[in-house]
């Protein structure tokens, strides 16, 4: 498994600006890594801009920064960036307490081991 510690952000509503919340820590299992690679390949084939895939909450082991509760509806947003069209992903979810949007900074799919 890959354990990632990545800066996280919160957006209270559509009219709010995103604010940093600290570091999110989560695991990306080998099965999830394969799904992210498959999503990247499908985007390259289809020409679509991005895709959302459900995160496996059983293996995610998400640890939120102090002061923030659990997330619901966690998904991986996979998209292609740059002229080379390399796949990147980030975690997206909604606060269980208030429905705020939470997300992590992006990571290149290729960086997963």
JSON list of C-alpha atoms in Angstrom, two decimals:
[
{"chain": "A", "resi": 1, "resn": "UNK", "atom": "CA", "xyz": [0.00, 0.00, 0.00]},
{"chain": "A", "resi": 2, "resn": "UNK", "atom": "CA", "xyz": [0.98, 3.60, -0.52]},
{"chain": "A", "resi": 3, "resn": "UNK", "atom": "CA", "xyz": [0.53, 5.90, 2.45]},
{"chain": "A", "resi": 4, "resn": "UNK", "atom": "CA", "xyz": [0.20, 9.51, 1.39]},
{"chain": "A", "resi": 5, "resn": "UNK", "atom": "CA", "xyz": [0.30, 12.67, 3.51]},
{"chain": "A", "resi": 6, "resn": "UNK", "atom": "CA", "xyz": [-1.00, 15.51, 1.39]},
{"chain": "A", "resi": 7, "resn": "UNK", "atom": "CA", "xyz": [-2.22, 19.05, 2.00]},
{"chain": "A", "resi": 8, "resn": "UNK", "atom": "CA", "xyz": [-5.98, 19.29, 2.25]},
{"chain": "A", "resi": 9, "resn": "UNK", "atom": "CA", "xyz": [-8.51, 21.99, 1.51]},
{"chain": "A", "resi": 10, "resn": "UNK", "atom": "CA", "xyz": [-12.07, 22.84, 2.56]},
{"chain": "A", "resi": 11, "resn": "UNK", "atom": "CA", "xyz": [-14.69, 24.77, 0.64]},
{"chain": "A", "resi": 12, "resn": "UNK", "atom": "CA", "xyz": [-17.75, 25.55, 2.75]},
{"chain": "A", "resi": 13, "resn": "UNK", "atom": "CA", "xyz": [-20.06, 26.24, -0.22]},
{"chain": "A", "resi": 14, "resn": "UNK", "atom": "CA", "xyz": [-20.01, 27.25, -3.89]},
{"chain": "A", "resi": 15, "resn": "UNK", "atom": "CA", "xyz": [-19.59, 30.93, -2.98]},
{"chain": "A", "resi": 16, "resn": "UNK", "atom": "CA", "xyz": [-16.68, 30.35, -0.61]},
{"chain": "A", "resi": 17, "resn": "UNK", "atom": "CA", "xyz": [-12.98, 30.33, -1.32]},
{"chain": "A", "resi": 18, "resn": "UNK", "atom": "CA", "xyz": [-11.04, 27.13, -0.57]},
{"chain": "A", "resi": 19, "resn": "UNK", "atom": "CA", "xyz": [-9.02, 27.30, 2.65]},
{"chain": "A", "resi": 20, "resn": "UNK", "atom": "CA", "xyz": [-6.13, 25.06, 3.70]},
{"chain": "A", "resi": 21, "resn": "UNK", "atom": "CA", "xyz": [-6.90, 22.69, 6.56]},
{"chain": "A", "resi": 22, "resn": "UNK", "atom": "CA", "xyz": [-3.61, 20.86, 7.09]},
{"chain": "A", "resi": 23, "resn": "UNK", "atom": "CA", "xyz": [-2.50, 17.40, 6.08]},
{"chain": "A", "resi": 24, "resn": "UNK", "atom": "CA", "xyz": [-4.77, 14.53, 5.03]},
{"chain": "A", "resi": 25, "resn": "UNK", "atom": "CA", "xyz": [-3.31, 11.05, 5.42]},
{"chain": "A", "resi": 26, "resn": "UNK", "atom": "CA", "xyz": [-4.68, 8.09, 3.50]},
{"chain": "A", "resi": 27, "resn": "UNK", "atom": "CA", "xyz": [-3.73, 4.77, 1.95]},
{"chain": "A", "resi": 28, "resn": "UNK", "atom": "CA", "xyz": [-3.99, 3.82, -1.71]},
{"chain": "A", "resi": 29, "resn": "UNK", "atom": "CA", "xyz": [-4.13, 0.03, -1.97]},
{"chain": "A", "resi": 30, "resn": "UNK", "atom": "CA", "xyz": [-2.76, -1.90, -4.93]},
{"chain": "A", "resi": 31, "resn": "UNK", "atom": "CA", "xyz": [-6.32, -2.48, -6.15]},
{"chain": "A", "resi": 32, "resn": "UNK", "atom": "CA", "xyz": [-7.07, 1.26, -5.96]},
{"chain": "A", "resi": 33, "resn": "UNK", "atom": "CA", "xyz": [-3.79, 2.03, -7.74]},
{"chain": "A", "resi": 34, "resn": "UNK", "atom": "CA", "xyz": [-4.84, -0.29, -10.57]},
{"chain": "A", "resi": 35, "resn": "UNK", "atom": "CA", "xyz": [-8.24, 1.43, -10.79]},
{"chain": "A", "resi": 36, "resn": "UNK", "atom": "CA", "xyz": [-6.53, 4.85, -10.98]},
{"chain": "A", "resi": 37, "resn": "UNK", "atom": "CA", "xyz": [-4.25, 3.60, -13.78]},
{"chain": "A", "resi": 38, "resn": "UNK", "atom": "CA", "xyz": [-7.25, 2.21, -15.66]},
{"chain": "A", "resi": 39, "resn": "UNK", "atom": "CA", "xyz": [-9.08, 5.52, -15.29]},
{"chain": "A", "resi": 40, "resn": "UNK", "atom": "CA", "xyz": [-6.01, 7.37, -16.64]},
{"chain": "A", "resi": 41, "resn": "UNK", "atom": "CA", "xyz": [-5.84, 5.04, -19.66]},
{"chain": "A", "resi": 42, "resn": "UNK", "atom": "CA", "xyz": [-9.56, 5.44, -20.35]},
{"chain": "A", "resi": 43, "resn": "UNK", "atom": "CA", "xyz": [-9.23, 9.25, -20.25]},
{"chain": "A", "resi": 44, "resn": "UNK", "atom": "CA", "xyz": [-6.34, 9.06, -22.72]},
{"chain": "A", "resi": 45, "resn": "UNK", "atom": "CA", "xyz": [-8.41, 6.86, -25.06]},
{"chain": "A", "resi": 46, "resn": "UNK", "atom": "CA", "xyz": [-11.67, 8.77, -24.78]},
{"chain": "A", "resi": 47, "resn": "UNK", "atom": "CA", "xyz": [-10.42, 12.34, -24.69]},
{"chain": "A", "resi": 48, "resn": "UNK", "atom": "CA", "xyz": [-12.65, 13.04, -21.68]},
{"chain": "A", "resi": 49, "resn": "UNK", "atom": "CA", "xyz": [-11.48, 15.75, -19.31]},
{"chain": "A", "resi": 50, "resn": "UNK", "atom": "CA", "xyz": [-11.77, 13.89, -16.00]},
{"chain": "A", "resi": 51, "resn": "UNK", "atom": "CA", "xyz": [-13.59, 11.11, -14.21]},
{"chain": "A", "resi": 52, "resn": "UNK", "atom": "CA", "xyz": [-14.71, 10.34, -10.68]},
{"chain": "A", "resi": 53, "resn": "UNK", "atom": "CA", "xyz": [-14.41, 6.86, -9.18]},
{"chain": "A", "resi": 54, "resn": "UNK", "atom": "CA", "xyz": [-15.57, 5.74, -5.76]},
{"chain": "A", "resi": 55, "resn": "UNK", "atom": "CA", "xyz": [-12.80, 5.38, -3.19]},
{"chain": "A", "resi": 56, "resn": "UNK", "atom": "CA", "xyz": [-12.72, 2.06, -1.32]},
{"chain": "A", "resi": 57, "resn": "UNK", "atom": "CA", "xyz": [-13.49, 3.19, 2.22]},
{"chain": "A", "resi": 58, "resn": "UNK", "atom": "CA", "xyz": [-12.42, -0.22, 3.58]},
{"chain": "A", "resi": 59, "resn": "UNK", "atom": "CA", "xyz": [-8.79, 0.34, 2.55]},
{"chain": "A", "resi": 60, "resn": "UNK", "atom": "CA", "xyz": [-8.58, 4.16, 2.51]},
{"chain": "A", "resi": 61, "resn": "UNK", "atom": "CA", "xyz": [-7.82, 4.57, 6.25]},
{"chain": "A", "resi": 62, "resn": "UNK", "atom": "CA", "xyz": [-8.35, 8.32, 6.00]},
{"chain": "A", "resi": 63, "resn": "UNK", "atom": "CA", "xyz": [-6.99, 10.46, 8.83]},
{"chain": "A", "resi": 64, "resn": "UNK", "atom": "CA", "xyz": [-8.29, 14.03, 8.83]},
{"chain": "A", "resi": 65, "resn": "UNK", "atom": "CA", "xyz": [-6.44, 16.96, 10.40]},
{"chain": "A", "resi": 66, "resn": "UNK", "atom": "CA", "xyz": [-7.30, 17.82, 14.01]},
{"chain": "A", "resi": 67, "resn": "UNK", "atom": "CA", "xyz": [-10.64, 19.57, 14.32]},
{"chain": "A", "resi": 68, "resn": "UNK", "atom": "CA", "xyz": [-12.22, 18.00, 11.23]},
{"chain": "A", "resi": 69, "resn": "UNK", "atom": "CA", "xyz": [-14.58, 15.04, 11.32]},
{"chain": "A", "resi": 70, "resn": "UNK", "atom": "CA", "xyz": [-15.05, 12.14, 8.93]},
{"chain": "A", "resi": 71, "resn": "UNK", "atom": "CA", "xyz": [-15.90, 12.46, 5.24]},
{"chain": "A", "resi": 72, "resn": "UNK", "atom": "CA", "xyz": [-18.78, 10.96, 3.26]},
{"chain": "A", "resi": 73, "resn": "UNK", "atom": "CA", "xyz": [-18.91, 10.05, -0.41]},
{"chain": "A", "resi": 74, "resn": "UNK", "atom": "CA", "xyz": [-15.14, 9.89, -0.90]},
{"chain": "A", "resi": 75, "resn": "UNK", "atom": "CA", "xyz": [-14.10, 9.67, -4.52]},
{"chain": "A", "resi": 76, "resn": "UNK", "atom": "CA", "xyz": [-10.95, 9.85, -6.59]},
{"chain": "A", "resi": 77, "resn": "UNK", "atom": "CA", "xyz": [-10.97, 12.55, -9.22]},
{"chain": "A", "resi": 78, "resn": "UNK", "atom": "CA", "xyz": [-8.66, 11.45, -12.02]},
{"chain": "A", "resi": 79, "resn": "UNK", "atom": "CA", "xyz": [-7.66, 13.87, -14.77]},
{"chain": "A", "resi": 80, "resn": "UNK", "atom": "CA", "xyz": [-4.98, 14.41, -17.37]},
{"chain": "A", "resi": 81, "resn": "UNK", "atom": "CA", "xyz": [-2.62, 17.34, -17.02]},
{"chain": "A", "resi": 82, "resn": "UNK", "atom": "CA", "xyz": [-0.08, 19.09, -19.18]},
{"chain": "A", "resi": 83, "resn": "UNK", "atom": "CA", "xyz": [0.75, 18.56, -22.80]},
{"chain": "A", "resi": 84, "resn": "UNK", "atom": "CA", "xyz": [1.89, 15.00, -22.11]},
{"chain": "A", "resi": 85, "resn": "UNK", "atom": "CA", "xyz": [-1.52, 14.08, -20.72]},
{"chain": "A", "resi": 86, "resn": "UNK", "atom": "CA", "xyz": [-0.16, 12.43, -17.59]},
{"chain": "A", "resi": 87, "resn": "UNK", "atom": "CA", "xyz": [-2.70, 11.17, -15.09]},
{"chain": "A", "resi": 88, "resn": "UNK", "atom": "CA", "xyz": [-3.16, 12.87, -11.75]},
{"chain": "A", "resi": 89, "resn": "UNK", "atom": "CA", "xyz": [-5.63, 12.18, -8.97]},
{"chain": "A", "resi": 90, "resn": "UNK", "atom": "CA", "xyz": [-6.85, 13.67, -5.74]},
{"chain": "A", "resi": 91, "resn": "UNK", "atom": "CA", "xyz": [-9.24, 12.65, -3.01]},
{"chain": "A", "resi": 92, "resn": "UNK", "atom": "CA", "xyz": [-12.59, 14.44, -2.81]},
{"chain": "A", "resi": 93, "resn": "UNK", "atom": "CA", "xyz": [-15.26, 14.06, -0.12]},
{"chain": "A", "resi": 94, "resn": "UNK", "atom": "CA", "xyz": [-17.92, 15.86, 1.86]},
{"chain": "A", "resi": 95, "resn": "UNK", "atom": "CA", "xyz": [-17.87, 16.62, 5.57]},
{"chain": "A", "resi": 96, "resn": "UNK", "atom": "CA", "xyz": [-20.26, 14.36, 7.47]},
{"chain": "A", "resi": 97, "resn": "UNK", "atom": "CA", "xyz": [-21.14, 17.22, 9.83]},
{"chain": "A", "resi": 98, "resn": "UNK", "atom": "CA", "xyz": [-21.80, 20.09, 7.45]},
{"chain": "A", "resi": 99, "resn": "UNK", "atom": "CA", "xyz": [-21.53, 18.84, 3.86]},
{"chain": "A", "resi": 100, "resn": "UNK", "atom": "CA", "xyz": [-18.53, 21.04, 3.07]},
{"chain": "A", "resi": 101, "resn": "UNK", "atom": "CA", "xyz": [-16.34, 19.98, 0.16]},
{"chain": "A", "resi": 102, "resn": "UNK", "atom": "CA", "xyz": [-12.93, 18.63, 1.20]},
{"chain": "A", "resi": 103, "resn": "UNK", "atom": "CA", "xyz": [-10.14, 17.67, -1.18]},
{"chain": "A", "resi": 104, "resn": "UNK", "atom": "CA", "xyz": [-6.45, 16.93, -1.29]},
{"chain": "A", "resi": 105, "resn": "UNK", "atom": "CA", "xyz": [-3.75, 18.30, -3.51]},
{"chain": "A", "resi": 106, "resn": "UNK", "atom": "CA", "xyz": [-3.12, 16.21, -6.61]},
{"chain": "A", "resi": 107, "resn": "UNK", "atom": "CA", "xyz": [-0.62, 13.37, -7.03]},
{"chain": "A", "resi": 108, "resn": "UNK", "atom": "CA", "xyz": [0.62, 11.83, -10.28]},
{"chain": "A", "resi": 109, "resn": "UNK", "atom": "CA", "xyz": [-0.69, 8.30, -10.75]},
{"chain": "A", "resi": 110, "resn": "UNK", "atom": "CA", "xyz": [2.81, 7.24, -11.85]},
{"chain": "A", "resi": 111, "resn": "UNK", "atom": "CA", "xyz": [4.23, 8.14, -8.43]},
{"chain": "A", "resi": 112, "resn": "UNK", "atom": "CA", "xyz": [2.35, 5.32, -6.72]},
{"chain": "A", "resi": 113, "resn": "UNK", "atom": "CA", "xyz": [4.59, 2.29, -6.15]}
]
